[in-house]
C-alpha positions in Angstrom: 284.0 176.2 31.7 284.7 180.3 31.1 281.9 182.5 32.5 281.0 182.5 29.0 279.7 179.4 28.5 278.1 179.8 31.6 276.3 181.7 30.7 275.2 180.7 27.6 274.0 177.7 29.4 272.2 179.4 31.9 270.7 181.0 28.8 270.1 178.7 26.8 268.1 176.7 29.8 265.9 179.7 30.0 264.4 178.8 26.9 264.0 174.7 27.8 260.2 174.3 29.3 260.3 173.0 33.5 259.9 169.5 34.4 257.2 167.6 35.2 256.8 168.8 39.3 256.4 165.2 41.4 253.0 165.9 44.3 255.0 167.9 47.5 258.0 169.0 45.8 259.0 172.6 43.9 260.7 171.6 41.0 263.9 173.6 40.4 264.2 175.7 36.3 266.9 174.7 34.3 268.5 178.2 35.0 269.1 177.7 38.9 270.0 174.3 38.1 273.2 176.0 35.8 273.8 177.9 38.7 274.4 175.4 40.9 276.0 173.1 37.8 278.4 176.0 37.8 278.8 176.7 41.9 279.5 172.7 41.8 282.4 172.6 38.5 284.2 176.2 40.0 283.7 174.4 43.6 285.5 170.9 42.3 288.6 173.0 40.6 289.5 174.8 43.8 289.1 170.9 45.8 286.8 172.9 48.0 285.9 170.9 50.7 281.9 170.3 51.2 281.0 173.6 53.3 282.3 175.5 51.2 281.5 173.9 48.4 277.5 174.7 49.8 278.7 177.6 50.1 279.5 178.9 47.3 276.3 176.8 45.7 274.3 179.8 47.8 276.7 182.7 46.9 275.9 181.5 43.1 272.8 180.9 43.6 271.5 183.8 45.5 274.2 186.3 43.1 271.8 185.2 40.0 269.0 186.9 42.3 267.4 183.2 43.9 265.9 183.3 47.2 267.4 180.5 49.2 264.7 178.3 52.1 265.6 176.0 54.1 263.3 172.8 53.9 261.5 172.5 56.7 
């Protein structure tokens, strides 16, 4: 997936309504999911291990302006 395709996917995701929330859980926006999917795809393409994959996802989310808070 090219950066332009990822950007188009993220923009399309912003136009979608948020999914219904489950009580006690916070919904992840579709735009954030697009960032996660892009990071996952890049990690797969680079044959990264689980730790590197998690770092890549966190980096992509942070660079897109998302705040990452560990679960309690």
